[in-house]
Tab-separated table of C-alpha atoms in Angstrom:
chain	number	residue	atom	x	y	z
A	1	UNK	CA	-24.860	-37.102	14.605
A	2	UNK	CA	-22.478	-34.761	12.980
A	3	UNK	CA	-22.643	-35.588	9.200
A	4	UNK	CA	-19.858	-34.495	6.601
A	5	UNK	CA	-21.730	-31.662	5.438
A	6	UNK	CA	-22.344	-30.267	8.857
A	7	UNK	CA	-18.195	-30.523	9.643
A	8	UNK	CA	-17.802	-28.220	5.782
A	9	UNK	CA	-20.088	-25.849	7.000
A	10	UNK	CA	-18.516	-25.323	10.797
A	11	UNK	CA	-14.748	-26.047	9.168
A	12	UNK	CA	-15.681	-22.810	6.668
A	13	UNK	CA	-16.391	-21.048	9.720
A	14	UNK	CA	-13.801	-22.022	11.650
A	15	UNK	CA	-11.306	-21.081	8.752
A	16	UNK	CA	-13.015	-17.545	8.741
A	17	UNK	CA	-13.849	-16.490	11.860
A	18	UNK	CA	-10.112	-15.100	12.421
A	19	UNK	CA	-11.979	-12.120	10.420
A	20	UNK	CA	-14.153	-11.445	13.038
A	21	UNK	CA	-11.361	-11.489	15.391
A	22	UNK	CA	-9.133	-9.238	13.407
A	23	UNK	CA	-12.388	-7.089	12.755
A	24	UNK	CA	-13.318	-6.632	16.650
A	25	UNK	CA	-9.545	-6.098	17.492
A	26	UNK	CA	-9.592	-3.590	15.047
A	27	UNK	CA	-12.137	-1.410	17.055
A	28	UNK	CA	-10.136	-1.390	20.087
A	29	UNK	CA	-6.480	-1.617	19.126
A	30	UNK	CA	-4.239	0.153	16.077
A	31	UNK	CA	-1.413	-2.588	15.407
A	32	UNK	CA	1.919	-1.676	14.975
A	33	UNK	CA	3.451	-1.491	11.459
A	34	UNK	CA	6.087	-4.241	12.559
A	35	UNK	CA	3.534	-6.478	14.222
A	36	UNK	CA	1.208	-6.647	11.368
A	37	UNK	CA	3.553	-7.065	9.147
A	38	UNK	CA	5.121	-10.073	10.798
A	39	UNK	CA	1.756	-11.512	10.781
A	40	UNK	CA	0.539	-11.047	7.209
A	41	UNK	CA	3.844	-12.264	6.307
A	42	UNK	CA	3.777	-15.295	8.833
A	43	UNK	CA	-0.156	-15.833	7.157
A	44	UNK	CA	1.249	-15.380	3.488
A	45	UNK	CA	3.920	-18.377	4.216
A	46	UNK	CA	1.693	-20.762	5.619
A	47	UNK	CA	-1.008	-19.782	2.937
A	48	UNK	CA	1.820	-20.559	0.529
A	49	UNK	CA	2.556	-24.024	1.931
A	50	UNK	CA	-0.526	-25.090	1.867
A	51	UNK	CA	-1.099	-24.151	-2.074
A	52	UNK	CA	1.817	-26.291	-2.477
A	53	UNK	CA	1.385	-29.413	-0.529
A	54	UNK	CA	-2.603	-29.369	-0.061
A	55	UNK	CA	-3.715	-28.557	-3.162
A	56	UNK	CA	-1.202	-27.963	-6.521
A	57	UNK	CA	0.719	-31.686	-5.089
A	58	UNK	CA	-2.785	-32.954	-5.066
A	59	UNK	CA	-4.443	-31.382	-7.899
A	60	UNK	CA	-1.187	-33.072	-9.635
A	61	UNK	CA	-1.569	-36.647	-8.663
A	62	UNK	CA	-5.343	-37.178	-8.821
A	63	UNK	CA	-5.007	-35.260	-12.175
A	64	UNK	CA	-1.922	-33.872	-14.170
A	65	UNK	CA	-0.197	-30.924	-14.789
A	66	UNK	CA	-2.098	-29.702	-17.375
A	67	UNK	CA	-5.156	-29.297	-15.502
A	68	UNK	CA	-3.167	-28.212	-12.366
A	69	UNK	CA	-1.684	-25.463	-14.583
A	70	UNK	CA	-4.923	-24.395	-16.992
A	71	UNK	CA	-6.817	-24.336	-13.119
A	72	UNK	CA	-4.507	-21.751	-11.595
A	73	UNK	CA	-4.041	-19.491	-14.528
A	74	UNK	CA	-7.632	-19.410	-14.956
A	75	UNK	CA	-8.083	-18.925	-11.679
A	76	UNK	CA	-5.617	-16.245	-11.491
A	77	UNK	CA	-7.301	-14.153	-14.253
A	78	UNK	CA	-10.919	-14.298	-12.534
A	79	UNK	CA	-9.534	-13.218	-9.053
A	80	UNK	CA	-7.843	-10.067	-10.714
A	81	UNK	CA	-10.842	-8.993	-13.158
A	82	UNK	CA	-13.637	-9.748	-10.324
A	83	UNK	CA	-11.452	-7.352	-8.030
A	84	UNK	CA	-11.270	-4.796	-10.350
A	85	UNK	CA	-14.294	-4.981	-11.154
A	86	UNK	CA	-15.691	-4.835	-7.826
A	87	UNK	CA	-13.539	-2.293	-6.887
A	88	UNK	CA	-15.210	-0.244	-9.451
A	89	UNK	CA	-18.537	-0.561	-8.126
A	90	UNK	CA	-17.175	0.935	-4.870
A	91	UNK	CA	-15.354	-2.092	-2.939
A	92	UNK	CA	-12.008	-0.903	-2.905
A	93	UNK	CA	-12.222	-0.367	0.844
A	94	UNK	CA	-12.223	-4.075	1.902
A	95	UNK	CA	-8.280	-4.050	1.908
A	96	UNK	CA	-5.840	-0.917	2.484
A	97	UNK	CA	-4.351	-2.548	-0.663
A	98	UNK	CA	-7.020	-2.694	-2.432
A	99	UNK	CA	-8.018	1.182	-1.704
A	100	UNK	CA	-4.428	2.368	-2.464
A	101	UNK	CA	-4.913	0.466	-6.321
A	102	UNK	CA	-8.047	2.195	-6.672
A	103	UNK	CA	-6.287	5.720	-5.756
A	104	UNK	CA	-3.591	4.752	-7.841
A	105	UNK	CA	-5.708	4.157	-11.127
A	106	UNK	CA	-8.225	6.817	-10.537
A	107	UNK	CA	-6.251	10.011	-8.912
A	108	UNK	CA	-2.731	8.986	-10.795
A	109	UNK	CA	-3.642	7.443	-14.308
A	110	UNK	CA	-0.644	9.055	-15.718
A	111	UNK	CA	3.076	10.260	-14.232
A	112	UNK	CA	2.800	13.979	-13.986
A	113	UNK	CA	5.661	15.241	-16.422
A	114	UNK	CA	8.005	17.808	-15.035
A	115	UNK	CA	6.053	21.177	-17.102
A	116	UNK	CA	3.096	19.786	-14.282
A	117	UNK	CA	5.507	19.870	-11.477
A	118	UNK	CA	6.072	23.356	-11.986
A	119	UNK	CA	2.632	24.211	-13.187
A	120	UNK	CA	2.042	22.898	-9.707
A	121	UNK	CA	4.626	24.684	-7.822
A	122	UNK	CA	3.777	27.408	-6.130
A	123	UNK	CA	7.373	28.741	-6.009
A	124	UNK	CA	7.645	28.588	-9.799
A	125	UNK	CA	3.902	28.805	-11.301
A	126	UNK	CA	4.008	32.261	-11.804
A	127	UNK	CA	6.759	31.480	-14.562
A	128	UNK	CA	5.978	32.733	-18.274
A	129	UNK	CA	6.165	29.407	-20.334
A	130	UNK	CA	8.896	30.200	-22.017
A	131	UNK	CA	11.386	30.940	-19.030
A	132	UNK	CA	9.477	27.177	-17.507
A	133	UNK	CA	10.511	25.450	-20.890
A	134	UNK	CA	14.120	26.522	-20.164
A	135	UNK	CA	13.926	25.643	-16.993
A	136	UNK	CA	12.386	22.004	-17.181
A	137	UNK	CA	15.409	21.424	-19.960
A	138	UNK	CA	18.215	21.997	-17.818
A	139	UNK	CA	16.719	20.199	-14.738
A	140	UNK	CA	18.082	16.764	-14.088
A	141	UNK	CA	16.123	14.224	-11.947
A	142	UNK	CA	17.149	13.088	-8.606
A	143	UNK	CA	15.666	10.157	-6.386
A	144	UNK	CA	16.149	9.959	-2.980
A	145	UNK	CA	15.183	7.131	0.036
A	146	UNK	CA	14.231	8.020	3.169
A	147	UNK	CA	17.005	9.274	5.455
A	148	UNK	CA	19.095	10.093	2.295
A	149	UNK	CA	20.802	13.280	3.037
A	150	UNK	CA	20.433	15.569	0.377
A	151	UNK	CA	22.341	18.800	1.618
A	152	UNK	CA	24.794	18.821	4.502
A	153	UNK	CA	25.439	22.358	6.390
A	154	UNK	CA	29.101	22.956	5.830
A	155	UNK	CA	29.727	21.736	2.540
A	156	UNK	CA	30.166	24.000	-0.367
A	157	UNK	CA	26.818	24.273	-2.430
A	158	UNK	CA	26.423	21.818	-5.346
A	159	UNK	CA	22.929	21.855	-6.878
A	160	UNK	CA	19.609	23.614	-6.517
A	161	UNK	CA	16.803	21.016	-5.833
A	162	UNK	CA	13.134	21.126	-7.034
A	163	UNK	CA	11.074	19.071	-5.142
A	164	UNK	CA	8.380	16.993	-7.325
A	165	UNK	CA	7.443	14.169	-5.066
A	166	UNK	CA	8.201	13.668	-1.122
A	167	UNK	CA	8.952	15.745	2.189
A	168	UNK	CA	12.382	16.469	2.969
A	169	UNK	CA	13.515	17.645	7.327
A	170	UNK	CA	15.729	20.863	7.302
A	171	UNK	CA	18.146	20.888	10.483
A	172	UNK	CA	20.337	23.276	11.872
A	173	UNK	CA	22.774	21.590	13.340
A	174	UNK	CA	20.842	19.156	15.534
A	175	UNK	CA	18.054	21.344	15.750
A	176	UNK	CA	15.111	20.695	13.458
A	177	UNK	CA	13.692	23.647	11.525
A	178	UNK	CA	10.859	23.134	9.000
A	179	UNK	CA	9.664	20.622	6.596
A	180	UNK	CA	9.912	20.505	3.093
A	181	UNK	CA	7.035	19.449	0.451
A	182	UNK	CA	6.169	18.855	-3.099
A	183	UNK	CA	6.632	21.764	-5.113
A	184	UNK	CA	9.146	23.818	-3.233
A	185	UNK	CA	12.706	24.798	-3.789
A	186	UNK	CA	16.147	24.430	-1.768
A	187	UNK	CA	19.666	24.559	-2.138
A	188	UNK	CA	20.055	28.101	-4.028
A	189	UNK	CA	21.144	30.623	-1.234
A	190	UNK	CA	24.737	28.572	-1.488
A	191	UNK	CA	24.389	29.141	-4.921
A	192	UNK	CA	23.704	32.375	-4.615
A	193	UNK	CA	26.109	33.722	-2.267
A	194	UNK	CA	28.851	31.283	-3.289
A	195	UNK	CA	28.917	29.844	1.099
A	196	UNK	CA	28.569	27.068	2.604
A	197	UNK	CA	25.265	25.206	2.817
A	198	UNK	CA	23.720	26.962	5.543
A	199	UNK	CA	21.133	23.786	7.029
A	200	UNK	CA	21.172	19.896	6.466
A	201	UNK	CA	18.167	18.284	4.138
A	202	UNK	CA	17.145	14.685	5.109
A	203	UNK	CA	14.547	12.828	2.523
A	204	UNK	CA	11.884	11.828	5.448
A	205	UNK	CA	9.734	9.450	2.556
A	206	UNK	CA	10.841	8.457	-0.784
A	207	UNK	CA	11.519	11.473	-3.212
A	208	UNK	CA	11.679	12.454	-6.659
A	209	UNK	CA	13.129	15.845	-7.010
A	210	UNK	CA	15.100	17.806	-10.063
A	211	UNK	CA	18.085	19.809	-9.736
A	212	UNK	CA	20.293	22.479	-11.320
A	213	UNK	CA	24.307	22.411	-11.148
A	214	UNK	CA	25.708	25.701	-10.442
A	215	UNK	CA	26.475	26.921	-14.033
A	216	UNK	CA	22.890	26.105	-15.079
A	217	UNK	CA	21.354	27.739	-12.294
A	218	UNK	CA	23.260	30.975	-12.648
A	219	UNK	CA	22.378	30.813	-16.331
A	220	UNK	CA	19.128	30.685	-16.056
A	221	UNK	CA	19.119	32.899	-13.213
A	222	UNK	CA	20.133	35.758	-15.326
A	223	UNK	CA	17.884	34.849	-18.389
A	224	UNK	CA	14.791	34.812	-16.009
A	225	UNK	CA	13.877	37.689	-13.904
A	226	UNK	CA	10.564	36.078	-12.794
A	227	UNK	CA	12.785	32.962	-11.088
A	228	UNK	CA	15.123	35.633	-9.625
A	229	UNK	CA	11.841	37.132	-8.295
A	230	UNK	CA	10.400	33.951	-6.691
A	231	UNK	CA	13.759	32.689	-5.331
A	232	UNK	CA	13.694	35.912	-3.157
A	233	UNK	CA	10.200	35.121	-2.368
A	234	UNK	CA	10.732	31.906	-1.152
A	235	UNK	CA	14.380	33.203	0.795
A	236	UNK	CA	12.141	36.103	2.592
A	237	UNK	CA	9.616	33.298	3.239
A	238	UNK	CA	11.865	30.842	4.596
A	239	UNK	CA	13.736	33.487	6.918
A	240	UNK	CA	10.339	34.579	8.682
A	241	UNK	CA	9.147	30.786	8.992
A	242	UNK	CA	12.461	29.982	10.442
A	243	UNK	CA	11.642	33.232	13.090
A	244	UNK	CA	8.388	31.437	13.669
A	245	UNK	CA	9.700	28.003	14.377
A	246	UNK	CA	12.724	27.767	16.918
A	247	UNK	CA	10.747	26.689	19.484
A	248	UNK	CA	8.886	24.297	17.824
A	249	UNK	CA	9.515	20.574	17.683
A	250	UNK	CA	9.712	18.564	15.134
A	251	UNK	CA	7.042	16.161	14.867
A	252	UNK	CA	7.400	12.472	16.297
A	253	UNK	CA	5.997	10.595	13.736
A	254	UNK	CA	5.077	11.508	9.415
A	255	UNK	CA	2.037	9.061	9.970
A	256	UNK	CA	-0.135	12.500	10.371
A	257	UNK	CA	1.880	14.561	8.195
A	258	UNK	CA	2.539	12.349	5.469
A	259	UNK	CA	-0.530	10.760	3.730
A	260	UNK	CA	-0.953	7.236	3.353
A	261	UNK	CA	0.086	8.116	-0.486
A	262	UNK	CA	2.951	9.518	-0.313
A	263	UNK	CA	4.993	6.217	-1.278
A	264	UNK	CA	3.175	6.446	-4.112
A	265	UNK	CA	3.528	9.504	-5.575
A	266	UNK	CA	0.563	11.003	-4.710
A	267	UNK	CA	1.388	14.168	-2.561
A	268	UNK	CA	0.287	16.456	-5.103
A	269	UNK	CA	-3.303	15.010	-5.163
A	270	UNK	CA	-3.664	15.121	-1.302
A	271	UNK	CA	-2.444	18.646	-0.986
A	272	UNK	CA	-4.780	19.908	-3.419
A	273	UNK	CA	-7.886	18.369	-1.884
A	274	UNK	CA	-7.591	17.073	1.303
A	275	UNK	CA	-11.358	15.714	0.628
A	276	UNK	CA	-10.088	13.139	-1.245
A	277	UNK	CA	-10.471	10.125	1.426
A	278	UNK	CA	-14.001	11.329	2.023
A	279	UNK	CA	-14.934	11.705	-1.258
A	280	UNK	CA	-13.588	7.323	-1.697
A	281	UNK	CA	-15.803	7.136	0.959
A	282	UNK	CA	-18.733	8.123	-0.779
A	283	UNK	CA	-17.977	6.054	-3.858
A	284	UNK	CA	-17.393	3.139	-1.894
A	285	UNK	CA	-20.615	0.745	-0.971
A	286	UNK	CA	-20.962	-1.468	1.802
A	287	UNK	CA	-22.696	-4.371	-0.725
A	288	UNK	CA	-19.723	-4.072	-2.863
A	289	UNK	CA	-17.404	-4.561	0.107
A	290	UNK	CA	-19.154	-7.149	1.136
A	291	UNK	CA	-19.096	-9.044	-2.119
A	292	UNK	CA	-15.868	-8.095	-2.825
A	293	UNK	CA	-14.819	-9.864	0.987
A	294	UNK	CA	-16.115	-12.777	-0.192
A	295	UNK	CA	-14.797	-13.296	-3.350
A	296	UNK	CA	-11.484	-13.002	-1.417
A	297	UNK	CA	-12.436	-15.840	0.959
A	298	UNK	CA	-14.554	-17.803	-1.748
A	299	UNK	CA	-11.568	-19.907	-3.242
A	300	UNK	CA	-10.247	-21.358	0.521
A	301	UNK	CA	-13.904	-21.682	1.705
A	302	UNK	CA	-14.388	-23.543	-1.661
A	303	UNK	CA	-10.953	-26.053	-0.792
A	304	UNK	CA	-12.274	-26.509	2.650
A	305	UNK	CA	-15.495	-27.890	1.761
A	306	UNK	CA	-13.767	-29.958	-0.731
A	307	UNK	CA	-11.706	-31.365	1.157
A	308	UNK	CA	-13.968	-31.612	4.155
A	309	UNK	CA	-14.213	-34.777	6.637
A	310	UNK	CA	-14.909	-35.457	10.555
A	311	UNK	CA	-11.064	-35.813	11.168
A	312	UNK	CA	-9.162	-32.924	9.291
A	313	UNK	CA	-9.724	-29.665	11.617
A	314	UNK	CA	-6.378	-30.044	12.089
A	315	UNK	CA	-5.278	-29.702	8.421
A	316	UNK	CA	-2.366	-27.145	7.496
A	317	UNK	CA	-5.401	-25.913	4.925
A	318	UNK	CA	-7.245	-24.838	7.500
A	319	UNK	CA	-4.801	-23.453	9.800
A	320	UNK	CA	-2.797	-21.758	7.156
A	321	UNK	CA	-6.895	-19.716	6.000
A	322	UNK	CA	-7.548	-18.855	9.705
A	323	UNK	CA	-3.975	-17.216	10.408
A	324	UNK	CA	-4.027	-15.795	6.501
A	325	UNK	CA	-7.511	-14.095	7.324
A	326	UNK	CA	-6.452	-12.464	10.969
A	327	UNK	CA	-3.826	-9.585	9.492
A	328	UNK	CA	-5.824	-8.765	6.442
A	329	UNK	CA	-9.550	-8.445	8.175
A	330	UNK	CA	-7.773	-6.010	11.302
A	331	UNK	CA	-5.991	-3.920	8.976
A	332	UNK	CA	-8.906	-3.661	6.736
A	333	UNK	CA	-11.367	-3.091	9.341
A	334	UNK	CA	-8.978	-0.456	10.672
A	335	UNK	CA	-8.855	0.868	7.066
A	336	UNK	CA	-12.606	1.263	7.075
A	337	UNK	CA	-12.638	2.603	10.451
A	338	UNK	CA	-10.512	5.441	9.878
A	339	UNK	CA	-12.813	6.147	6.257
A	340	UNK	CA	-15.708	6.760	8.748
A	341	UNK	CA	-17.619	3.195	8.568
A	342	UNK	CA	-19.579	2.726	11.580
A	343	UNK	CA	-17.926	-0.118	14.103
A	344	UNK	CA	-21.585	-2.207	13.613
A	345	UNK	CA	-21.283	-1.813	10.102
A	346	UNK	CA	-17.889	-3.430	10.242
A	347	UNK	CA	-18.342	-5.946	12.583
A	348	UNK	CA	-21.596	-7.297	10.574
A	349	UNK	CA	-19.792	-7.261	7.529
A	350	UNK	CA	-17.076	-9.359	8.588
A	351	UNK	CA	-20.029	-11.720	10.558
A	352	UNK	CA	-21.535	-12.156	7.268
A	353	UNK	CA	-18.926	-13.066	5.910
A	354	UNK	CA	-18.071	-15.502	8.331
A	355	UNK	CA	-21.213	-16.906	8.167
A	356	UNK	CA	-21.102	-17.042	4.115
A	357	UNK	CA	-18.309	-18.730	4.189
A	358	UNK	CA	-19.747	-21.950	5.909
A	359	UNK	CA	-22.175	-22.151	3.095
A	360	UNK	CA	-19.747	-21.765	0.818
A	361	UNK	CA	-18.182	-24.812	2.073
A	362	UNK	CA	-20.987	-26.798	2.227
A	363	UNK	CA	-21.508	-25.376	-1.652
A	364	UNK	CA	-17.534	-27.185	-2.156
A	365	UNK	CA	-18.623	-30.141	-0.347
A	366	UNK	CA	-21.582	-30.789	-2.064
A	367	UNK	CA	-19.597	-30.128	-5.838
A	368	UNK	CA	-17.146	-32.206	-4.438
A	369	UNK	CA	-19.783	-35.429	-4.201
A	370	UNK	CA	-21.614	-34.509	-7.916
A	371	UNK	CA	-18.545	-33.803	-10.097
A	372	UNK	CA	-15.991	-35.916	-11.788
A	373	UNK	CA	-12.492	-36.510	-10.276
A	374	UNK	CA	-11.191	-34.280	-13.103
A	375	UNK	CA	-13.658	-31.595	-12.230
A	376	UNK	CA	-12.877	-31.318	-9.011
A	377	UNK	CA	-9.461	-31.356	-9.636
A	378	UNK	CA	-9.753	-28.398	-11.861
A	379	UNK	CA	-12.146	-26.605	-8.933
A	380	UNK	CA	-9.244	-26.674	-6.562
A	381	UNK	CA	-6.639	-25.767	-9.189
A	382	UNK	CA	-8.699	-22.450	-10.047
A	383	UNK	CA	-9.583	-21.880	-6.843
A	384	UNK	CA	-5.767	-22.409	-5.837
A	385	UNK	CA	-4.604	-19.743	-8.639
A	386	UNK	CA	-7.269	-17.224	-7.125
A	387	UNK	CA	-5.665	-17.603	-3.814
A	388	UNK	CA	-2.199	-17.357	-4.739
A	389	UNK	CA	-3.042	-13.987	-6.862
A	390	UNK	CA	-4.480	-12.581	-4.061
A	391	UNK	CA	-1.325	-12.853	-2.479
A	392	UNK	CA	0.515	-11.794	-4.999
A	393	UNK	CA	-1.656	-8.662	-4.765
A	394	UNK	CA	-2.353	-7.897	-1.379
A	395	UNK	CA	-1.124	-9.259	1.405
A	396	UNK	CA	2.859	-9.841	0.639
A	397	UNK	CA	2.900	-5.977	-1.009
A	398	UNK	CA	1.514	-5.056	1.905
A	399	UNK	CA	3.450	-7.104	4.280
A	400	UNK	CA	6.551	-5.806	2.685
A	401	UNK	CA	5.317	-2.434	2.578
A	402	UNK	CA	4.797	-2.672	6.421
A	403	UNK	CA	7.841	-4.166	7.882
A	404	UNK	CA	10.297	-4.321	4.793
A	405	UNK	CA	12.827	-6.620	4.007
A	406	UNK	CA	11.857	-8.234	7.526
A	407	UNK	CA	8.980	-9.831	6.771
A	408	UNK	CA	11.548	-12.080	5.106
A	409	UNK	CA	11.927	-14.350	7.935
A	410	UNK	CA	8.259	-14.402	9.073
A	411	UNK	CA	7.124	-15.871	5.577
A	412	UNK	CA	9.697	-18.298	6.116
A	413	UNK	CA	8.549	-19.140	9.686
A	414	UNK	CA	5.100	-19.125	8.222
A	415	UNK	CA	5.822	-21.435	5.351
A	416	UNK	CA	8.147	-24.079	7.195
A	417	UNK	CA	4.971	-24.199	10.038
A	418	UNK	CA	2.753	-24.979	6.946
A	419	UNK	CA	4.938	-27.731	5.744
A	420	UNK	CA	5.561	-29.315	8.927
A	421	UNK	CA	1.742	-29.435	9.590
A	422	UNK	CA	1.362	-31.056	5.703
A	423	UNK	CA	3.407	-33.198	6.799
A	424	UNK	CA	2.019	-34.592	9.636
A	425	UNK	CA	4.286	-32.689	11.858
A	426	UNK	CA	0.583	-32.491	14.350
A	427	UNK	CA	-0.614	-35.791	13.248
């Protein structure tokens, strides 16, 4: 006879074995950008649904909204401090999210300021400090999106650019020519020879670059012979790479030439050590993963138990964890593939925590019979707010990050299949 217990402990599974799924997908298949964002985003609405309607409506009418609202805050506040936590013990690598916080906080602490930029340059290091001072006064900042065209071969020449953060496509005509990085220079043979812009400059990522208006440049120009120096450098440079290059082709994709990162600012870091995914690697641990995995799934495998009886595999709880769980276990077990986890390794972890998760249910199901209405209430509210900031974290940043303003109508999707199933739209 199947007792209550027994249908916790299977329903926790049930609810997390789209990890394993994701996980073993993950070995043989790289998803598209678009299709896992339509998922996580599809996941996020129906996870959002169910906060609503299975557990804040509820936490509010066996309760009130006091202890619906001290629940979620505090539950809130011990998802994000556990995370960090863990993630400083080396568990950063459970989510591609998770990872890119931990590069962001570790590698990037601080904006470089512009003096960096061109400490960093090798165009312009060789600059005394004084004739860099000037220099970093007169520049102007300049952001760009991707496909923003920055110069346009024809048109008379308006600015010299300084690149600080991004890659930028030179064309001639339709032909491409090189690619552009952090650090280097463009724009100033125009300048210089008073002609027409001689090539096209498309932003490929995001970009933050500096630049000089004509007066300013020929101003400094004449104050600093060491600029004058490097500018016909970089010119002889550029002329013999564009020798080298005319029959190549550009490159179909900037997934291998642009890091990961490079959204975020980070280009700088990755061009100096290229280690630098290796060396997160080795300051991950597989135990922290691991714990860090299931605090993610702790709160819903909590709710589950809860809320567990012979009748509600159906619930829009339950179906809103298992779709929730597919996106983010493939792309993080795709994430730790790539860092050079073994594929057991991975596919244990995410067993484990499959398994973990039914006694974590049975652990709900169990508090569920022992505590007080109010308690319990309070147990779902906190375990509510730690689901909802992991959202808030993880999987819609990513999501959007993925498939951009898209994902819009997949959340949407997502959430209206989560009402209509707390509704007794499969009842």
């Amino acid at each position: 006879m199947i007792t209550v217990a027994s249908a916790a402990f299977f329903q926790g599974i049930l609810g997390a074995s789209s990890m394993a799924l994701g996980a073993l997908l993950a070995m043989v298949w790289k998803p598209g950008r678009q299709v896992s964002a339509a998922i996580m985003a599809f996941g996020s609405g129906t996870l959002i649904a169910a906060l609503a309607f299975e557990i804040a409506s509820k936490v509010y009418q066996k309760s009130n909204f006091w202890v619906l609202m001290a629940g979620f805050l505090v539950g809130g506040l011990l998802f994000t401090n556990l995370s960090r936590y863990i993630d400083e013990k080396g568990g950063f690598l459970r989510k591609p999210a998770a990872s890119r916080r931990y590069v962001v906080e570790h590698y990037q602490t601080r904006p470089l300021s512009l003096m960096e930029c061109l400490d960093s340059s090798e165009v312009l290091q060789t600059l005394p400090e004084a004739e860099k001072s000037q220099l970093a006064q007169l520049l102007t900042p300049h952001y760009a999106k991707p496909g923003d065209c920055l110069c346009q071969e024809g048109d008379p020449g308006d600015y010299f650019y300084f690149i600080a953060v991004g890659i930028a496509d030179v064309y001639k005509g339709q032909t491409w020519i090189s690619r552009l990085g952090a650090g280097e220079i463009f724009g100033e043979m125009s300048l210089l020879t008073n002609e027409p812009r001689s090539a096209t400059v498309i932003a490929a990522t995001p970009m933050e670059l500096y630049r000089l208006d004509p007066q300013n440049f020929s101003q400094v120009l004449t104050q600093s012979p060491h600029l004058a120096l490097a500018i016909s450098r970089t010119l002889a440079r550029r002329l013999r790479r564009t020798e080298e290059v005319k029959h190549e082709q550009k490159p179909e994709s900037l997934i291998e030439q642009v890091p990961l990162w490079e959204p975020l600012g980070l280009s700088n870091h990755w061009q100096q050590e290229n280690s630098t995914l290796e060396k997160l690697t080795q300051h991950s641990a597989p135990m922290a993963i691991l714990v860090g995995t299931l605090l993610d799934n702790i709160p819903e495998a909590m709710v589950i138990g809860m809320n567990a009886n012979l009748h509600s595999f159906g619930s829009a709880f339950l179906f809103a964890v298992f779709i929730s769980n597919f996106p983010e276990a493939l792309s993080s077990a795709f994430g730790m593939k790539q860092a050079g986890i073994s594929s057991h390794r991975i596919l244990y972890l995410w067993l484990g925590v499959v398994f973990s998760s039914g006694l974590i249910a049975i652990a709900g199901h169990w508090l569920q019979g022992s505590l007080s209405d109010t308690t319990v209430s309070l147990t779902e509210a906190v375990a509510g707010g730690g689901m909802l900031a992991m959202l808030a974290s993880t999987m819609m940043p990513e999501a959007y990050e993925l498939g951009g303003s898209s994902v819009s109508y997949a959340t949407i999707i997502g959430f209206l299949m989560g009402f209509w199933i707390s509704t007794g739209g499969l009842g």
